[in-house]
Amino acid sequence: MDGLLFWHRLQFGFTATFHYLFPQLTMGLALVIVLLKGLALWKQEPRFHTAARFWIRIFGLTFAVGVVTGIPLEFQFGTNWARFSRDAGGVVGQTLAMEGMFAFFLESTFLGLLVFGERKLGERMHALAAVALFLGSWLSGYFIVATNAFMQHPVGYQAVGGALQLSSFAAFVFNPWALVQYAHTMTGAVVTGAFVVAAVGAFWTLQGLHPGQARLNLRLGVALGLVASLAAAFPTGDQQGKLVARHQPVALAAMEGRWHSGPYAEVNLIGQPDVRNQRLENPVPLPGILSFIAYGSFSSDVRGLDAFPPDQWPTNIELLYYGFHIMVGLGTLFIALMGLSALLLWRGILDHARPVLWCLMLAFPFPFIANSAGWMVAELGRQPWLVFGLLRTADGTSHLVHPGQTIFTALGFAGLYLVLGLLYLFLVSREVAHGPKE
Amino acid sequence: MEMFWFWSVAVVMALYAILDGFDFGAGILHLFVARTDAERRQVLAAIGPWWDGNEVWLLAGGGVLFLAFPKVLAASFSGFYLAMFLVIWCLLLRGISIEFRSHLGDGLWRAFWDGVFALASAFMPVLLGAALGNVVRGVPLDGSGFFNIPLFTHWDVQNPVGILDWYTVLMGLFVLAALACHGALYLAWKTDGPVRHRSRTAALRLWTAVVGLALAATIATARVNPDLYARLPHAPLAWVGLALYVGGLGVALAGLRLERDLLAFAGSSAFILGILVATAACVWPVMLRSTLDPRFSLDALNASAGPYALRAGMRWWIVAFVLALGYFAFLGRVHRGKVQAGDYGHE
């Protein structure tokens, strides 16, 4: 990889990964807030309003960081991926423009009303503002996933003189890949939101603070967390895996570190891919599972990398392999932890099961890791293509921008985001320490 | 069809300049017109519900460019690479300063974020003005459809040009004064007490500066891009723009003198709209002028997306545009009248 391509990719990858730490939480919390506002209207109990108010404060802070770290991504399509924008803008420009017009205006209008307008608006209108924000943030997610889906599995286009042009708006916007990827991405976001809510509930329970709010958050977090963790694996993760197997078989082979084709393909619990010698070190295999996941039968033939020319192999097989295994491994642990917590909750003893509460409290960073790893699988699996099968990543860069410029801006982002991340953590921990205002 | 999209870009950018312009202006001036924490919060309450939505118009403008003129977006964003990141960083610092400030009551904490907010707010109009200057002056586009220029070279308008030269900096200062004045008029309209009084004084002084810089910019433009004025007789819309430009300046001054704050703000908005309408009408159909050869310029006809995309986009875009205006009208209703200091902020 030449220097310029490396820096363009590093900068976009870094800024996108950092950015997505925030929207996954706001999209998850938006659902939590809507649920709490709905419960408050239904049950007419002030404790739901109190909880909603606490999460709205966290939401506002997280949303702000999500907005300011999202703007660079919109710009970088043009600044760093100019030839991609020129060649694919006639298609993906639609969804990116739709995101601004349909989602951002909705979000920016109702955010202020949600955060500061509770007294001004009254109970019902305030709940409606929460719904508007939920719609806005989830719509935004759809347009981004639809844009990404075109890069993963291009549909609804025609090639005219090197550039891609839109040929069917409906086919492009309702790309089957987008629908599945959206379902999987959103369940991932709800997992993050639920784990954060459960962690705060567990933290207050362990401290013996705000008992009513602690119980409420613990229950809501665990219930939502169990449903979302299960849905992230099945059906959404399963469907996503089958799509990759069908349309990006070379990515599937790399995700599993599978060099050789054959039936009864195994999933490896652990093991280190040795790309130079084309093998997996220290594998702990579960035979037939990959065949089953990909094609629904243990004996199905799963192609390895040897079935594809090396110039179509993903460019970073190691990271892709680890991204996939981290995502799946953590996802399995999420189901186990939330399943156990739900069982204890049902038996009525979760509030006193201190070891489990400790686990819930300390588990909140892991959904962030799993979601980031999941996006890495999607984006590294797409390599060496920017638009799968149509436009190579190396042909999509801003070729006249020189490495001196990209290194300058990449370093700028590294510094800014370090400060931003520290400030965000500082302010959120203050909010959690202050607790809800009852 | 191309004309519809060309004017969509122009209208969205004008809306952006008018709307985000007033919160840039308020941001620049708040250190001077608001001195106590309560007064600062009054300023923040005046722009708090708006700034985030105002900024979305910039993203909407970028979105329209992407959808309809991908080649223009690709060339300009990569060509102005470093300036684009200065814009991004300013927007980033503005966004977090306004959000983070209110989370802590500490005086130093707030003073720090107030300073960050003012600096980032002042830098943005300079960059926007320089961007306008670059569009008017042109860039070294060759036949490839791409270019890349440094931030500055020899500060002159001849090749090799930089993003900043005497002309684009002049345009930057002009826009800085114009938006500072615009923000002062907005604050005069939305606040009361000492903040309104100081904002009016500031607006009067800035108005003189704006007129001076407007004259200088008009003369300089004739030297840098003579073709622009040569097109005037053939561009009726440009005359509408010029009328808004001159009339708006007059109305702003009259409104200030008569203490009709809303009228003055409306005049300033018309003035900003007028500049952009007149410029757009004169440059049509060129979007990015080449200084090397007019044949290499990117225009609305040779840089647009496919005809199907333009038609498909228009259908939803009109709906979305009306919806967005609806949200703004709704916000305006909720936040009508002068602001109360307690309307915004956590503490």
PDB file of N, CA, C and O in Angstrom, chain B residues 227-291:
ATOM      1  N   ASP B 227     -14.903  39.253 -16.121  1.00  0.00           N
ATOM      2  CA  ASP B 227     -16.012  38.602 -16.835  1.00  0.00           C
ATOM      3  C   ASP B 227     -17.310  38.670 -16.031  1.00  0.00           C
ATOM      4  O   ASP B 227     -18.402  38.665 -16.585  1.00  0.00           O
ATOM      5  N   LEU B 228     -17.142  38.670 -14.719  1.00  0.00           N
ATOM      6  CA  LEU B 228     -18.311  38.605 -13.852  1.00  0.00           C
ATOM      7  C   LEU B 228     -19.258  39.778 -14.125  1.00  0.00           C
ATOM      8  O   LEU B 228     -20.460  39.591 -14.314  1.00  0.00           O
ATOM      9  N   TYR B 229     -18.691  40.978 -14.167  1.00  0.00           N
ATOM     10  CA  TYR B 229     -19.550  42.152 -14.380  1.00  0.00           C
ATOM     11  C   TYR B 229     -19.997  42.254 -15.832  1.00  0.00           C
ATOM     12  O   TYR B 229     -21.051  42.818 -16.113  1.00  0.00           O
ATOM     13  N   ALA B 230     -19.189  41.686 -16.727  1.00  0.00           N
ATOM     14  CA  ALA B 230     -19.574  41.718 -18.141  1.00  0.00           C
ATOM     15  C   ALA B 230     -20.871  40.946 -18.361  1.00  0.00           C
ATOM     16  O   ALA B 230     -21.590  41.204 -19.324  1.00  0.00           O
ATOM     17  N   ARG B 231     -21.149  40.000 -17.458  1.00  0.00           N
ATOM     18  CA  ARG B 231     -22.365  39.200 -17.625  1.00  0.00           C
ATOM     19  C   ARG B 231     -23.611  39.909 -17.102  1.00  0.00           C
ATOM     20  O   ARG B 231     -24.731  39.478 -17.355  1.00  0.00           O
ATOM     21  N   LEU B 232     -23.408  40.987 -16.367  1.00  0.00           N
ATOM     22  CA  LEU B 232     -24.545  41.671 -15.727  1.00  0.00           C
ATOM     23  C   LEU B 232     -25.714  41.987 -16.670  1.00  0.00           C
ATOM     24  O   LEU B 232     -26.869  41.708 -16.332  1.00  0.00           O
ATOM     25  N   PRO B 233     -25.436  42.548 -17.858  1.00  0.00           N
ATOM     26  CA  PRO B 233     -26.567  42.901 -18.733  1.00  0.00           C
ATOM     27  C   PRO B 233     -27.409  41.690 -19.137  1.00  0.00           C
ATOM     28  O   PRO B 233     -28.585  41.844 -19.466  1.00  0.00           O
ATOM     29  N   HIS B 234     -26.807  40.489 -19.108  1.00  0.00           N
ATOM     30  CA  HIS B 234     -27.531  39.303 -19.573  1.00  0.00           C
ATOM     31  C   HIS B 234     -28.153  38.519 -18.422  1.00  0.00           C
ATOM     32  O   HIS B 234     -28.709  37.454 -18.644  1.00  0.00           O
ATOM     33  N   ALA B 235     -28.015  39.010 -17.212  1.00  0.00           N
ATOM     34  CA  ALA B 235     -28.481  38.227 -16.061  1.00  0.00           C
ATOM     35  C   ALA B 235     -29.473  39.042 -15.240  1.00  0.00           C
ATOM     36  O   ALA B 235     -29.082  39.742 -14.305  1.00  0.00           O
ATOM     37  N   PRO B 236     -30.761  38.959 -15.607  1.00  0.00           N
ATOM     38  CA  PRO B 236     -31.751  39.777 -14.886  1.00  0.00           C
ATOM     39  C   PRO B 236     -31.793  39.486 -13.387  1.00  0.00           C
ATOM     40  O   PRO B 236     -31.985  40.401 -12.586  1.00  0.00           O
ATOM     41  N   LEU B 237     -31.573  38.200 -13.029  1.00  0.00           N
ATOM     42  CA  LEU B 237     -31.622  37.869 -11.605  1.00  0.00           C
ATOM     43  C   LEU B 237     -30.522  38.577 -10.820  1.00  0.00           C
ATOM     44  O   LEU B 237     -30.671  38.865  -9.636  1.00  0.00           O
ATOM     45  N   ALA B 238     -29.415  38.846 -11.504  1.00  0.00           N
ATOM     46  CA  ALA B 238     -28.323  39.541 -10.826  1.00  0.00           C
ATOM     47  C   ALA B 238     -28.772  40.928 -10.370  1.00  0.00           C
ATOM     48  O   ALA B 238     -28.346  41.418  -9.327  1.00  0.00           O
ATOM     49  N   TRP B 239     -29.651  41.551 -11.149  1.00  0.00           N
ATOM     50  CA  TRP B 239     -30.142  42.880 -10.760  1.00  0.00           C
ATOM     51  C   TRP B 239     -31.027  42.783  -9.532  1.00  0.00           C
ATOM     52  O   TRP B 239     -30.998  43.656  -8.668  1.00  0.00           O
ATOM     53  N   VAL B 240     -31.811  41.690  -9.478  1.00  0.00           N
ATOM     54  CA  VAL B 240     -32.607  41.463  -8.268  1.00  0.00           C
ATOM     55  C   VAL B 240     -31.666  41.326  -7.069  1.00  0.00           C
ATOM     56  O   VAL B 240     -31.880  41.926  -6.005  1.00  0.00           O
ATOM     57  N   GLY B 241     -30.607  40.545  -7.269  1.00  0.00           N
ATOM     58  CA  GLY B 241     -29.626  40.353  -6.203  1.00  0.00           C
ATOM     59  C   GLY B 241     -29.008  41.680  -5.774  1.00  0.00           C
ATOM     60  O   GLY B 241     -28.888  41.966  -4.581  1.00  0.00           O
ATOM     61  N   LEU B 242     -28.631  42.493  -6.767  1.00  0.00           N
ATOM     62  CA  LEU B 242     -28.011  43.783  -6.440  1.00  0.00           C
ATOM     63  C   LEU B 242     -28.976  44.694  -5.682  1.00  0.00           C
ATOM     64  O   LEU B 242     -28.584  45.389  -4.747  1.00  0.00           O
ATOM     65  N   ALA B 243     -30.262  44.641  -6.098  1.00  0.00           N
ATOM     66  CA  ALA B 243     -31.259  45.464  -5.414  1.00  0.00           C
ATOM     67  C   ALA B 243     -31.385  45.033  -3.954  1.00  0.00           C
ATOM     68  O   ALA B 243     -31.449  45.865  -3.040  1.00  0.00           O
ATOM     69  N   LEU B 244     -31.399  43.700  -3.731  1.00  0.00           N
ATOM     70  CA  LEU B 244     -31.475  43.183  -2.357  1.00  0.00           C
ATOM     71  C   LEU B 244     -30.249  43.617  -1.558  1.00  0.00           C
ATOM     72  O   LEU B 244     -30.335  43.969  -0.384  1.00  0.00           O
ATOM     73  N   TYR B 245     -29.098  43.559  -2.228  1.00  0.00           N
ATOM     74  CA  TYR B 245     -27.812  43.883  -1.610  1.00  0.00           C
ATOM     75  C   TYR B 245     -27.807  45.343  -1.124  1.00  0.00           C
ATOM     76  O   TYR B 245     -27.607  45.615   0.066  1.00  0.00           O
ATOM     77  N   VAL B 246     -28.096  46.254  -2.029  1.00  0.00           N
ATOM     78  CA  VAL B 246     -28.050  47.672  -1.673  1.00  0.00           C
ATOM     79  C   VAL B 246     -29.237  48.034  -0.774  1.00  0.00           C
ATOM     80  O   VAL B 246     -29.083  48.685   0.267  1.00  0.00           O
ATOM     81  N   GLY B 247     -30.433  47.563  -1.185  1.00  0.00           N
ATOM     82  CA  GLY B 247     -31.625  47.855  -0.395  1.00  0.00           C
ATOM     83  C   GLY B 247     -31.513  47.298   1.015  1.00  0.00           C
ATOM     84  O   GLY B 247     -31.855  47.976   1.994  1.00  0.00           O
ATOM     85  N   GLY B 248     -30.998  46.081   1.132  1.00  0.00           N
ATOM     86  CA  GLY B 248     -30.867  45.440   2.439  1.00  0.00           C
ATOM     87  C   GLY B 248     -29.984  46.252   3.363  1.00  0.00           C
ATOM     88  O   GLY B 248     -30.299  46.447   4.547  1.00  0.00           O
ATOM     89  N   LEU B 249     -28.858  46.748   2.819  1.00  0.00           N
ATOM     90  CA  LEU B 249     -27.958  47.587   3.637  1.00  0.00           C
ATOM     91  C   LEU B 249     -28.695  48.825   4.143  1.00  0.00           C
ATOM     92  O   LEU B 249     -28.586  49.196   5.311  1.00  0.00           O
ATOM     93  N   GLY B 250     -29.461  49.447   3.246  1.00  0.00           N
ATOM     94  CA  GLY B 250     -30.209  50.644   3.621  1.00  0.00           C
ATOM     95  C   GLY B 250     -31.254  50.350   4.683  1.00  0.00           C
ATOM     96  O   GLY B 250     -31.366  51.073   5.683  1.00  0.00           O
ATOM     97  N   VAL B 251     -31.995  49.260   4.469  1.00  0.00           N
ATOM     98  CA  VAL B 251     -33.045  48.907   5.420  1.00  0.00           C
ATOM     99  C   VAL B 251     -32.443  48.584   6.791  1.00  0.00           C
ATOM    100  O   VAL B 251     -33.002  48.957   7.827  1.00  0.00           O
ATOM    101  N   ALA B 252     -31.285  47.925   6.791  1.00  0.00           N
ATOM    102  CA  ALA B 252     -30.646  47.594   8.067  1.00  0.00           C
ATOM    103  C   ALA B 252     -30.333  48.871   8.849  1.00  0.00           C
ATOM    104  O   ALA B 252     -30.590  48.960  10.059  1.00  0.00           O
ATOM    105  N   LEU B 253     -29.801  49.871   8.139  1.00  0.00           N
ATOM    106  CA  LEU B 253     -29.467  51.129   8.823  1.00  0.00           C
ATOM    107  C   LEU B 253     -30.733  51.849   9.299  1.00  0.00           C
ATOM    108  O   LEU B 253     -30.808  52.300  10.449  1.00  0.00           O
ATOM    109  N   ALA B 254     -31.747  51.893   8.423  1.00  0.00           N
ATOM    110  CA  ALA B 254     -32.995  52.549   8.792  1.00  0.00           C
ATOM    111  C   ALA B 254     -33.618  51.867  10.011  1.00  0.00           C
ATOM    112  O   ALA B 254     -34.062  52.526  10.954  1.00  0.00           O
ATOM    113  N   GLY B 255     -33.625  50.533   9.993  1.00  0.00           N
ATOM    114  CA  GLY B 255     -34.187  49.771  11.110  1.00  0.00           C
ATOM    115  C   GLY B 255     -33.466  50.080  12.414  1.00  0.00           C
ATOM    116  O   GLY B 255     -34.077  50.228  13.471  1.00  0.00           O
ATOM    117  N   LEU B 256     -32.134  50.200  12.318  1.00  0.00           N
ATOM    118  CA  LEU B 256     -31.338  50.518  13.517  1.00  0.00           C
ATOM    119  C   LEU B 256     -31.705  51.891  14.057  1.00  0.00           C
ATOM    120  O   LEU B 256     -31.923  52.070  15.252  1.00  0.00           O
ATOM    121  N   ARG B 257     -31.764  52.869  13.146  1.00  0.00           N
ATOM    122  CA  ARG B 257     -32.069  54.243  13.539  1.00  0.00           C
ATOM    123  C   ARG B 257     -33.455  54.355  14.168  1.00  0.00           C
ATOM    124  O   ARG B 257     -33.653  55.052  15.150  1.00  0.00           O
ATOM    125  N   LEU B 258     -34.423  53.616  13.555  1.00  0.00           N
ATOM    126  CA  LEU B 258     -35.815  53.707  14.014  1.00  0.00           C
ATOM    127  C   LEU B 258     -36.097  52.769  15.184  1.00  0.00           C
ATOM    128  O   LEU B 258     -37.232  52.671  15.630  1.00  0.00           O
ATOM    129  N   GLU B 259     -35.066  52.049  15.650  1.00  0.00           N
ATOM    130  CA  GLU B 259     -35.231  51.047  16.713  1.00  0.00           C
ATOM    131  C   GLU B 259     -36.253  49.979  16.319  1.00  0.00           C
ATOM    132  O   GLU B 259     -37.012  49.492  17.158  1.00  0.00           O
ATOM    133  N   ARG B 260     -36.323  49.674  15.032  1.00  0.00           N
ATOM    134  CA  ARG B 260     -37.168  48.564  14.593  1.00  0.00           C
ATOM    135  C   ARG B 260     -36.242  47.381  14.371  1.00  0.00           C
ATOM    136  O   ARG B 260     -35.728  47.161  13.269  1.00  0.00           O
ATOM    137  N   ASP B 261     -36.011  46.594  15.436  1.00  0.00           N
ATOM    138  CA  ASP B 261     -34.938  45.597  15.422  1.00  0.00           C
ATOM    139  C   ASP B 261     -35.164  44.494  14.398  1.00  0.00           C
ATOM    140  O   ASP B 261     -34.241  44.051  13.721  1.00  0.00           O
ATOM    141  N   LEU B 262     -36.407  44.023  14.297  1.00  0.00           N
ATOM    142  CA  LEU B 262     -36.683  42.937  13.360  1.00  0.00           C
ATOM    143  C   LEU B 262     -36.464  43.403  11.931  1.00  0.00           C
ATOM    144  O   LEU B 262     -35.900  42.686  11.105  1.00  0.00           O
ATOM    145  N   LEU B 263     -36.887  44.656  11.646  1.00  0.00           N
ATOM    146  CA  LEU B 263     -36.711  45.204  10.301  1.00  0.00           C
ATOM    147  C   LEU B 263     -35.224  45.272   9.945  1.00  0.00           C
ATOM    148  O   LEU B 263     -34.819  44.906   8.833  1.00  0.00           O
ATOM    149  N   ALA B 264     -34.419  45.715  10.901  1.00  0.00           N
ATOM    150  CA  ALA B 264     -32.989  45.826  10.656  1.00  0.00           C
ATOM    151  C   ALA B 264     -32.390  44.449  10.362  1.00  0.00           C
ATOM    152  O   ALA B 264     -31.594  44.279   9.434  1.00  0.00           O
ATOM    153  N   PHE B 265     -32.814  43.445  11.137  1.00  0.00           N
ATOM    154  CA  PHE B 265     -32.300  42.092  10.923  1.00  0.00           C
ATOM    155  C   PHE B 265     -32.740  41.572   9.556  1.00  0.00           C
ATOM    156  O   PHE B 265     -31.958  40.950   8.830  1.00  0.00           O
ATOM    157  N   ALA B 266     -33.994  41.865   9.181  1.00  0.00           N
ATOM    158  CA  ALA B 266     -34.483  41.430   7.871  1.00  0.00           C
ATOM    159  C   ALA B 266     -33.673  42.091   6.761  1.00  0.00           C
ATOM    160  O   ALA B 266     -33.333  41.456   5.754  1.00  0.00           O
ATOM    161  N   GLY B 267     -33.330  43.387   6.947  1.00  0.00           N
ATOM    162  CA  GLY B 267     -32.519  44.077   5.954  1.00  0.00           C
ATOM    163  C   GLY B 267     -31.168  43.415   5.780  1.00  0.00           C
ATOM    164  O   GLY B 267     -30.702  43.177   4.652  1.00  0.00           O
ATOM    165  N   SER B 268     -30.546  43.058   6.912  1.00  0.00           N
ATOM    166  CA  SER B 268     -29.246  42.409   6.856  1.00  0.00           C
ATOM    167  C   SER B 268     -29.343  41.054   6.168  1.00  0.00           C
ATOM    168  O   SER B 268     -28.462  40.660   5.392  1.00  0.00           O
ATOM    169  N   SER B 269     -30.445  40.324   6.410  1.00  0.00           N
ATOM    170  CA  SER B 269     -30.634  39.032   5.761  1.00  0.00           C
ATOM    171  C   SER B 269     -30.771  39.208   4.253  1.00  0.00           C
ATOM    172  O   SER B 269     -30.203  38.435   3.472  1.00  0.00           O
ATOM    173  N   ALA B 270     -31.527  40.243   3.845  1.00  0.00           N
ATOM    174  CA  ALA B 270     -31.708  40.499   2.410  1.00  0.00           C
ATOM    175  C   ALA B 270     -30.376  40.850   1.761  1.00  0.00           C
ATOM    176  O   ALA B 270     -30.094  40.427   0.633  1.00  0.00           O
ATOM    177  N   PHE B 271     -29.557  41.576   2.505  1.00  0.00           N
ATOM    178  CA  PHE B 271     -28.237  41.958   2.004  1.00  0.00           C
ATOM    179  C   PHE B 271     -27.379  40.714   1.719  1.00  0.00           C
ATOM    180  O   PHE B 271     -26.779  40.572   0.643  1.00  0.00           O
ATOM    181  N   ILE B 272     -27.378  39.776   2.669  1.00  0.00           N
ATOM    182  CA  ILE B 272     -26.589  38.543   2.483  1.00  0.00           C
ATOM    183  C   ILE B 272     -27.143  37.725   1.319  1.00  0.00           C
ATOM    184  O   ILE B 272     -26.400  37.234   0.461  1.00  0.00           O
ATOM    185  N   LEU B 273     -28.480  37.594   1.277  1.00  0.00           N
ATOM    186  CA  LEU B 273     -29.114  36.878   0.180  1.00  0.00           C
ATOM    187  C   LEU B 273     -28.740  37.518  -1.153  1.00  0.00           C
ATOM    188  O   LEU B 273     -28.412  36.824  -2.124  1.00  0.00           O
ATOM    189  N   GLY B 274     -28.761  38.868  -1.179  1.00  0.00           N
ATOM    190  CA  GLY B 274     -28.469  39.603  -2.409  1.00  0.00           C
ATOM    191  C   GLY B 274     -27.081  39.319  -2.951  1.00  0.00           C
ATOM    192  O   GLY B 274     -26.905  39.094  -4.152  1.00  0.00           O
ATOM    193  N   ILE B 275     -26.062  39.299  -2.056  1.00  0.00           N
ATOM    194  CA  ILE B 275     -24.694  39.013  -2.509  1.00  0.00           C
ATOM    195  C   ILE B 275     -24.661  37.680  -3.228  1.00  0.00           C
ATOM    196  O   ILE B 275     -24.098  37.546  -4.318  1.00  0.00           O
ATOM    197  N   LEU B 276     -25.288  36.658  -2.599  1.00  0.00           N
ATOM    198  CA  LEU B 276     -25.152  35.314  -3.148  1.00  0.00           C
ATOM    199  C   LEU B 276     -25.982  35.144  -4.415  1.00  0.00           C
ATOM    200  O   LEU B 276     -25.546  34.479  -5.355  1.00  0.00           O
ATOM    201  N   VAL B 277     -27.168  35.786  -4.463  1.00  0.00           N
ATOM    202  CA  VAL B 277     -27.986  35.693  -5.678  1.00  0.00           C
ATOM    203  C   VAL B 277     -27.270  36.372  -6.839  1.00  0.00           C
ATOM    204  O   VAL B 277     -27.184  35.821  -7.950  1.00  0.00           O
ATOM    205  N   ALA B 278     -26.729  37.568  -6.576  1.00  0.00           N
ATOM    206  CA  ALA B 278     -26.039  38.289  -7.645  1.00  0.00           C
ATOM    207  C   ALA B 278     -24.835  37.489  -8.139  1.00  0.00           C
ATOM    208  O   ALA B 278     -24.611  37.356  -9.354  1.00  0.00           O
ATOM    209  N   THR B 279     -24.047  36.941  -7.204  1.00  0.00           N
ATOM    210  CA  THR B 279     -22.883  36.156  -7.615  1.00  0.00           C
ATOM    211  C   THR B 279     -23.317  34.952  -8.430  1.00  0.00           C
ATOM    212  O   THR B 279     -22.764  34.679  -9.510  1.00  0.00           O
ATOM    213  N   ALA B 280     -24.321  34.211  -7.927  1.00  0.00           N
ATOM    214  CA  ALA B 280     -24.751  33.000  -8.624  1.00  0.00           C
ATOM    215  C   ALA B 280     -25.256  33.332 -10.015  1.00  0.00           C
ATOM    216  O   ALA B 280     -24.945  32.646 -10.991  1.00  0.00           O
ATOM    217  N   ALA B 281     -26.032  34.424 -10.137  1.00  0.00           N
ATOM    218  CA  ALA B 281     -26.590  34.779 -11.440  1.00  0.00           C
ATOM    219  C   ALA B 281     -25.486  35.154 -12.423  1.00  0.00           C
ATOM    220  O   ALA B 281     -25.582  34.871 -13.611  1.00  0.00           O
ATOM    221  N   CYS B 282     -24.424  35.788 -11.915  1.00  0.00           N
ATOM    222  CA  CYS B 282     -23.336  36.192 -12.811  1.00  0.00           C
ATOM    223  C   CYS B 282     -22.421  35.033 -13.193  1.00  0.00           C
ATOM    224  O   CYS B 282     -21.854  35.042 -14.276  1.00  0.00           O
ATOM    225  N   VAL B 283     -22.245  34.051 -12.309  1.00  0.00           N
ATOM    226  CA  VAL B 283     -21.314  32.970 -12.657  1.00  0.00           C
ATOM    227  C   VAL B 283     -22.009  31.850 -13.432  1.00  0.00           C
ATOM    228  O   VAL B 283     -21.339  31.052 -14.082  1.00  0.00           O
ATOM    229  N   TRP B 284     -23.353  31.751 -13.350  1.00  0.00           N
ATOM    230  CA  TRP B 284     -24.071  30.677 -14.042  1.00  0.00           C
ATOM    231  C   TRP B 284     -23.542  30.495 -15.464  1.00  0.00           C
ATOM    232  O   TRP B 284     -23.353  31.504 -16.140  1.00  0.00           O
ATOM    233  N   PRO B 285     -23.315  29.304 -15.952  1.00  0.00           N
ATOM    234  CA  PRO B 285     -23.482  28.033 -15.247  1.00  0.00           C
ATOM    235  C   PRO B 285     -22.201  27.539 -14.584  1.00  0.00           C
ATOM    236  O   PRO B 285     -22.143  26.412 -14.126  1.00  0.00           O
ATOM    237  N   VAL B 286     -21.154  28.399 -14.554  1.00  0.00           N
ATOM    238  CA  VAL B 286     -19.869  27.951 -14.019  1.00  0.00           C
ATOM    239  C   VAL B 286     -19.955  27.789 -12.503  1.00  0.00           C
ATOM    240  O   VAL B 286     -20.490  28.646 -11.810  1.00  0.00           O
ATOM    241  N   MET B 287     -19.442  26.672 -11.981  1.00  0.00           N
ATOM    242  CA  MET B 287     -19.441  26.466 -10.532  1.00  0.00           C
ATOM    243  C   MET B 287     -18.043  26.552  -9.979  1.00  0.00           C
ATOM    244  O   MET B 287     -17.838  27.000  -8.862  1.00  0.00           O
ATOM    245  N   LEU B 288     -17.076  26.112 -10.766  1.00  0.00           N
ATOM    246  CA  LEU B 288     -15.682  26.200 -10.338  1.00  0.00           C
ATOM    247  C   LEU B 288     -14.886  26.669 -11.559  1.00  0.00           C
ATOM    248  O   LEU B 288     -14.735  25.940 -12.539  1.00  0.00           O
ATOM    249  N   ARG B 289     -14.409  27.918 -11.487  1.00  0.00           N
ATOM    250  CA  ARG B 289     -13.777  28.546 -12.635  1.00  0.00           C
ATOM    251  C   ARG B 289     -12.317  28.123 -12.718  1.00  0.00           C
ATOM    252  O   ARG B 289     -11.608  28.118 -11.716  1.00  0.00           O
ATOM    253  N   SER B 290     -11.888  27.782 -13.918  1.00  0.00           N
ATOM    254  CA  SER B 290     -10.490  27.437 -14.101  1.00  0.00           C
ATOM    255  C   SER B 290      -9.708  28.679 -14.469  1.00  0.00           C
ATOM    256  O   SER B 290     -10.111  29.448 -15.346  1.00  0.00           O
ATOM    257  N   THR B 291      -8.570  28.877 -13.801  1.00  0.00           N
ATOM    258  CA  THR B 291      -7.717  30.020 -14.134  1.00  0.00           C
ATOM    259  C   THR B 291      -6.803  29.686 -15.298  1.00  0.00           C
ATOM    260  O   THR B 291      -6.115  30.562 -15.816  1.00  0.00           O
TER     261      THR B 291
END
